[in-house]
Short mmCIF file of C-alpha atoms and ligand atoms in Angstrom, two decimals:
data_model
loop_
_atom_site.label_atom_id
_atom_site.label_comp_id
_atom_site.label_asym_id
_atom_site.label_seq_id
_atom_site.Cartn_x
_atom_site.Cartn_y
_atom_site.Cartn_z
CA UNK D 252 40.69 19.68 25.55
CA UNK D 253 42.39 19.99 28.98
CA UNK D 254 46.38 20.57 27.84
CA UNK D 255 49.11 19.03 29.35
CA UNK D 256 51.99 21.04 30.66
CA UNK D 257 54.26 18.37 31.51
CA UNK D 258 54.32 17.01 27.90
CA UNK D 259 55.34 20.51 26.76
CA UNK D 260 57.96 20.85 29.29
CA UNK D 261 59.32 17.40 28.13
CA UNK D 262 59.25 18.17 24.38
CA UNK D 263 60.95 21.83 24.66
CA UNK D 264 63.47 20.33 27.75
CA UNK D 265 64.31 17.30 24.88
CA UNK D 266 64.65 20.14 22.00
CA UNK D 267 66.98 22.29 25.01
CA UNK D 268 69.27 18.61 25.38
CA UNK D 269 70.25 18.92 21.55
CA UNK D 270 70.62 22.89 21.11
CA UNK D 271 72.29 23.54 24.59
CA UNK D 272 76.63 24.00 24.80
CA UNK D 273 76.12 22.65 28.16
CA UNK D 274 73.59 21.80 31.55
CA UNK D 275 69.95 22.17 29.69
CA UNK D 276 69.15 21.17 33.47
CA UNK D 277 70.54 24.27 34.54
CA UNK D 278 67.70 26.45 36.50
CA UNK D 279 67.56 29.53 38.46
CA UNK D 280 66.22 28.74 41.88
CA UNK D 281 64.01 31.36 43.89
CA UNK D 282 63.48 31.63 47.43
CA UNK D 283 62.45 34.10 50.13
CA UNK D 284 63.30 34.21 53.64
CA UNK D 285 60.49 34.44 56.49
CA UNK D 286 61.12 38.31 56.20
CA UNK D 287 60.77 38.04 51.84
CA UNK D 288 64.05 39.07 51.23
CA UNK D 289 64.71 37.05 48.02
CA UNK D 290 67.75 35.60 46.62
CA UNK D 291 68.25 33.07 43.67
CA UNK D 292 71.07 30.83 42.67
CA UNK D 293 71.60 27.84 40.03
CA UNK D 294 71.00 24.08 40.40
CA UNK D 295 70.38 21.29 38.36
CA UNK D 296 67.02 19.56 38.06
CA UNK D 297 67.51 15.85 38.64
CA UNK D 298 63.90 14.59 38.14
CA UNK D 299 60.54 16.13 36.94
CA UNK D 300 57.04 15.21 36.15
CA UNK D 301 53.52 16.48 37.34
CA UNK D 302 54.22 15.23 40.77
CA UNK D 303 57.36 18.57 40.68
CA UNK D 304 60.52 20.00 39.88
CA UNK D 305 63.99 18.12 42.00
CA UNK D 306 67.03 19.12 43.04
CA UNK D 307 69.37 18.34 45.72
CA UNK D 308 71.19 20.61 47.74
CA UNK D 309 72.67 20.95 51.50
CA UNK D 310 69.97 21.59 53.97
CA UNK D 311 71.87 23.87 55.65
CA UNK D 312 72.86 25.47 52.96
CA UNK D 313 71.34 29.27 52.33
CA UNK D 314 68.51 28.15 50.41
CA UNK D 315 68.06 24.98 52.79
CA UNK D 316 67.51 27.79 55.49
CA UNK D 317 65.40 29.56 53.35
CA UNK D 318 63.01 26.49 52.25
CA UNK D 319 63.13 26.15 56.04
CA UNK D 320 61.22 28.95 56.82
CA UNK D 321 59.03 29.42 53.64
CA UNK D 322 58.53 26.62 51.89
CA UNK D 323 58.02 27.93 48.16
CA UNK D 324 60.06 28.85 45.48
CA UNK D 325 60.00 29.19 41.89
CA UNK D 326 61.95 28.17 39.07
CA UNK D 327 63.64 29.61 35.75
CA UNK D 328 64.67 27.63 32.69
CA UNK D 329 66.44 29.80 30.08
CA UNK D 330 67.29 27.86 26.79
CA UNK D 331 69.59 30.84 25.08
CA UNK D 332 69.72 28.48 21.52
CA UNK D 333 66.14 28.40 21.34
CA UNK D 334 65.24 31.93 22.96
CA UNK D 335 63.04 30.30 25.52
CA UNK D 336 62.23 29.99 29.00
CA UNK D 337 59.92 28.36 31.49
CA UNK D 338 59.00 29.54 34.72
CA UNK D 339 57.46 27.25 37.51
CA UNK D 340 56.49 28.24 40.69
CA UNK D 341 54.69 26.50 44.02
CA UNK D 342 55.20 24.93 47.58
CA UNK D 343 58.07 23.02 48.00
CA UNK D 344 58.76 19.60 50.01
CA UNK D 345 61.36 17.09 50.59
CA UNK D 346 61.90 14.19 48.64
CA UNK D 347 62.35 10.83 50.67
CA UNK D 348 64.94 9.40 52.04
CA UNK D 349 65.28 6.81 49.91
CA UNK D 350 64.33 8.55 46.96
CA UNK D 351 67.71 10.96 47.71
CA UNK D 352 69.32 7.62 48.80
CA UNK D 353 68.91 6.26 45.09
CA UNK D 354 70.25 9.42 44.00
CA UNK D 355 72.99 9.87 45.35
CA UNK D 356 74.10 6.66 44.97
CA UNK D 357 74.36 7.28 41.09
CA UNK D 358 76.39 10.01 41.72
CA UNK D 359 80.71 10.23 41.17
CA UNK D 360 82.31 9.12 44.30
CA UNK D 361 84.39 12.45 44.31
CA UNK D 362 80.69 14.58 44.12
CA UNK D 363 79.49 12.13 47.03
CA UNK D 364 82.74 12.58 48.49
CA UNK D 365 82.70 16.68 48.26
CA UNK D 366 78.85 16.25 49.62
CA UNK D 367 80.78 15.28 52.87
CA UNK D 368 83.60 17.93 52.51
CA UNK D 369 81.74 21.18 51.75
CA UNK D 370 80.01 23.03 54.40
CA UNK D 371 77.93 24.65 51.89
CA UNK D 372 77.10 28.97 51.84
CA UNK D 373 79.86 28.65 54.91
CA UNK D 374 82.20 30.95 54.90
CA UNK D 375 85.61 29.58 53.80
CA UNK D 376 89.14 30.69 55.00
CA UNK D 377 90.91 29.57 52.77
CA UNK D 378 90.94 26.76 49.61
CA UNK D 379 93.59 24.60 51.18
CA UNK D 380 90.90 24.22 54.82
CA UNK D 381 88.36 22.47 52.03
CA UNK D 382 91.19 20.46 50.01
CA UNK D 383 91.99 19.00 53.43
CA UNK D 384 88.78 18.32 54.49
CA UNK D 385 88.61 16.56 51.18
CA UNK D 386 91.58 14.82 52.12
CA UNK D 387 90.31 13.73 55.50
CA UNK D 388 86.59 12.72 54.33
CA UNK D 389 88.21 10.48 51.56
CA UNK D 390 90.76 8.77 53.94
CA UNK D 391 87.44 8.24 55.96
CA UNK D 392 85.50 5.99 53.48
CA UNK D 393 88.52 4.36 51.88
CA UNK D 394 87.54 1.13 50.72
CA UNK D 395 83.55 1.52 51.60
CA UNK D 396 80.63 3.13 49.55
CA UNK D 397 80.30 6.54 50.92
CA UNK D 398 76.63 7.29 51.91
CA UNK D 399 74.66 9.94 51.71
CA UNK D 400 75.00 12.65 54.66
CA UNK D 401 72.21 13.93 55.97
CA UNK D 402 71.96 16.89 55.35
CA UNK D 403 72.32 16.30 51.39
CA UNK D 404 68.85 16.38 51.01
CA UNK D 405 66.36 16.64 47.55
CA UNK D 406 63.73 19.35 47.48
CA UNK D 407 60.69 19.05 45.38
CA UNK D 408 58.73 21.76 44.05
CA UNK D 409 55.33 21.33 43.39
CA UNK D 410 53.77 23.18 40.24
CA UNK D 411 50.85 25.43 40.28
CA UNK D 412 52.12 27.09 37.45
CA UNK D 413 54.40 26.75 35.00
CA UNK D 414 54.61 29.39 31.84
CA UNK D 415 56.08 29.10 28.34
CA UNK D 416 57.62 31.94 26.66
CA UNK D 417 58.53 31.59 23.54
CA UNK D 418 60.45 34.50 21.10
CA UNK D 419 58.48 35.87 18.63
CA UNK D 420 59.66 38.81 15.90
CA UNK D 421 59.35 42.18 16.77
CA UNK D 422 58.88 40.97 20.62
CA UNK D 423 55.18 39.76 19.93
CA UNK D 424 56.35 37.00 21.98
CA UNK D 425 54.02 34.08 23.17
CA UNK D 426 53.38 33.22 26.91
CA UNK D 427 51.18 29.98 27.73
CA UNK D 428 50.11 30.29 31.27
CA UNK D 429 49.12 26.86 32.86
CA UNK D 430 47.87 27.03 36.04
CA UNK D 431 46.36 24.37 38.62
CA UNK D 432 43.28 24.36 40.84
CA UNK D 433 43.35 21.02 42.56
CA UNK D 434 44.37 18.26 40.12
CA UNK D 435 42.99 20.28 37.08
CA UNK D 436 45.50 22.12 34.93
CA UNK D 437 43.81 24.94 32.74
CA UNK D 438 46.08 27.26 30.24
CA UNK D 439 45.38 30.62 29.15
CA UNK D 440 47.58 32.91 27.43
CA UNK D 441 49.71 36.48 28.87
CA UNK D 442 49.99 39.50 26.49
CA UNK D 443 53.98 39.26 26.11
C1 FMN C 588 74.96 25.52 36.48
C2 FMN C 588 75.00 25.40 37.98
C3 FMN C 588 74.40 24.31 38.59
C4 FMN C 588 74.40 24.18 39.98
N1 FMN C 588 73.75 23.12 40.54
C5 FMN C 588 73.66 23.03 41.90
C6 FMN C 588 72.88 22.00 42.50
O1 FMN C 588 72.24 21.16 41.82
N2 FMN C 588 72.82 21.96 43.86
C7 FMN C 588 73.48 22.88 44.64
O2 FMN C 588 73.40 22.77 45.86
N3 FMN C 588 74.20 23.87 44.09
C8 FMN C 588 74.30 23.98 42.74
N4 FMN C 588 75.03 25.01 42.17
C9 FMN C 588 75.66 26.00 43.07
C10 FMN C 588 74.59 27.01 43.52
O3 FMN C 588 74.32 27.94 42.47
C11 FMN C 588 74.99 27.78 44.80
O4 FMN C 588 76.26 28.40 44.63
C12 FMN C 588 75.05 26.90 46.04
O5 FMN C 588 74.03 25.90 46.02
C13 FMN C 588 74.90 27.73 47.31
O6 FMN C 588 73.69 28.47 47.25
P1 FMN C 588 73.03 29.13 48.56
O7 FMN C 588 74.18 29.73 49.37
O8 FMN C 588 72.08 30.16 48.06
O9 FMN C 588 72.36 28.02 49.32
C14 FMN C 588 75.06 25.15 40.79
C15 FMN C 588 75.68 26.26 40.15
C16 FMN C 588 75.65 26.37 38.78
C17 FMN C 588 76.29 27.58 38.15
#
């Protein structure tokens, strides 16, 4: 029977929303420069399904320089309460337009406001040079919706696979591999 990873992902990410303190959307995001010097920060997944992985994140931001030049990246879920993670990994690509567009609109007006404000992985003199930029970009869109800048872009990544690892006792842990050739998925197992 062909498995389904995505049905996994949403029963252990549903099991990670009732046992976590705080962001079960919390995921470590990989990426490599043209060179494959790595590096790997946080962000929060905002959408999933078989069709990939979303975030949003400044394009010229680090890893928006990064996706730039090497399009790939993988993903780490770590659910401490339930001493599990998942790791997903494949090609990356932009989400629309409007699909960001919807997004962001759902979004606090101070987050869409700090979109504006933050020049993001730029260095920083000081704290009060980004509370007055605040300042500025809220005096900007006083009494308007504030829409989305352009650069505030979401980034998809597109699964070929994804791996379950689950604690065991005495580390005889259990790793589902799924992986995808075309639209098939297949799963195997990984000695832990
Ligand atoms: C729990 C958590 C969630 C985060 N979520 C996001 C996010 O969704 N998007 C984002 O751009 N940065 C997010 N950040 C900040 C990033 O980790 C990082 O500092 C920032 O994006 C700059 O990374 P870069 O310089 O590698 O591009 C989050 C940080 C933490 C700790």
């Amino acid at each position: 029977m062909a498995s389904d990873p995505f049905r996994l992902f949403d029963e252990w990410f549903a099991e990670a929303r009732e046992s976590e303190i705080n962001d079960p959307g919390a995921m470590a995001l990989a990426t490599a420069d043209a060179a494959g010097r790595p590096s790997v920060r946080m962000v929060l997944l905002k959408g999933h399904g078989p069709e990939g992985f979303v975030f949003y994140t400044n394009e010229h931001s680090a890893k928006g320089g990064e996706l730039a030049e090497n399009p790939r990246a993988a993903l780490l879920f770590h659910w401490k309460s339930l001493r599990r993670q998942v790791r997903i990994e494949g090609p990356v690509e932009r989400v629309t337009e409007e699909e960001a567009d919807a997004y962001f609109a759902t979004r606090a007006r101070d987050s869409q406001l700090g979109a504006w404000a933050s020049d993001q992985s730029r260095p920083l003199d000081s704290r009060a040079t980004f509370e007055q930029r605040f300042k500025e970009v809220k005096a900007r869109f006083e009494g308007t919706d504030v829409p989305r800048p352009p650069h505030w872009r979401g980034y998809r990544v597109v699964p070929e696979r994804i791996e379950f690892w689950m604690d065991r006792p005495y580390r005889l842990h259990e790793r589902r591999l799924f992986t995808r050739d075309g639209e098939r998925w297949s799963e195997g197992l990984l000695y832990p």
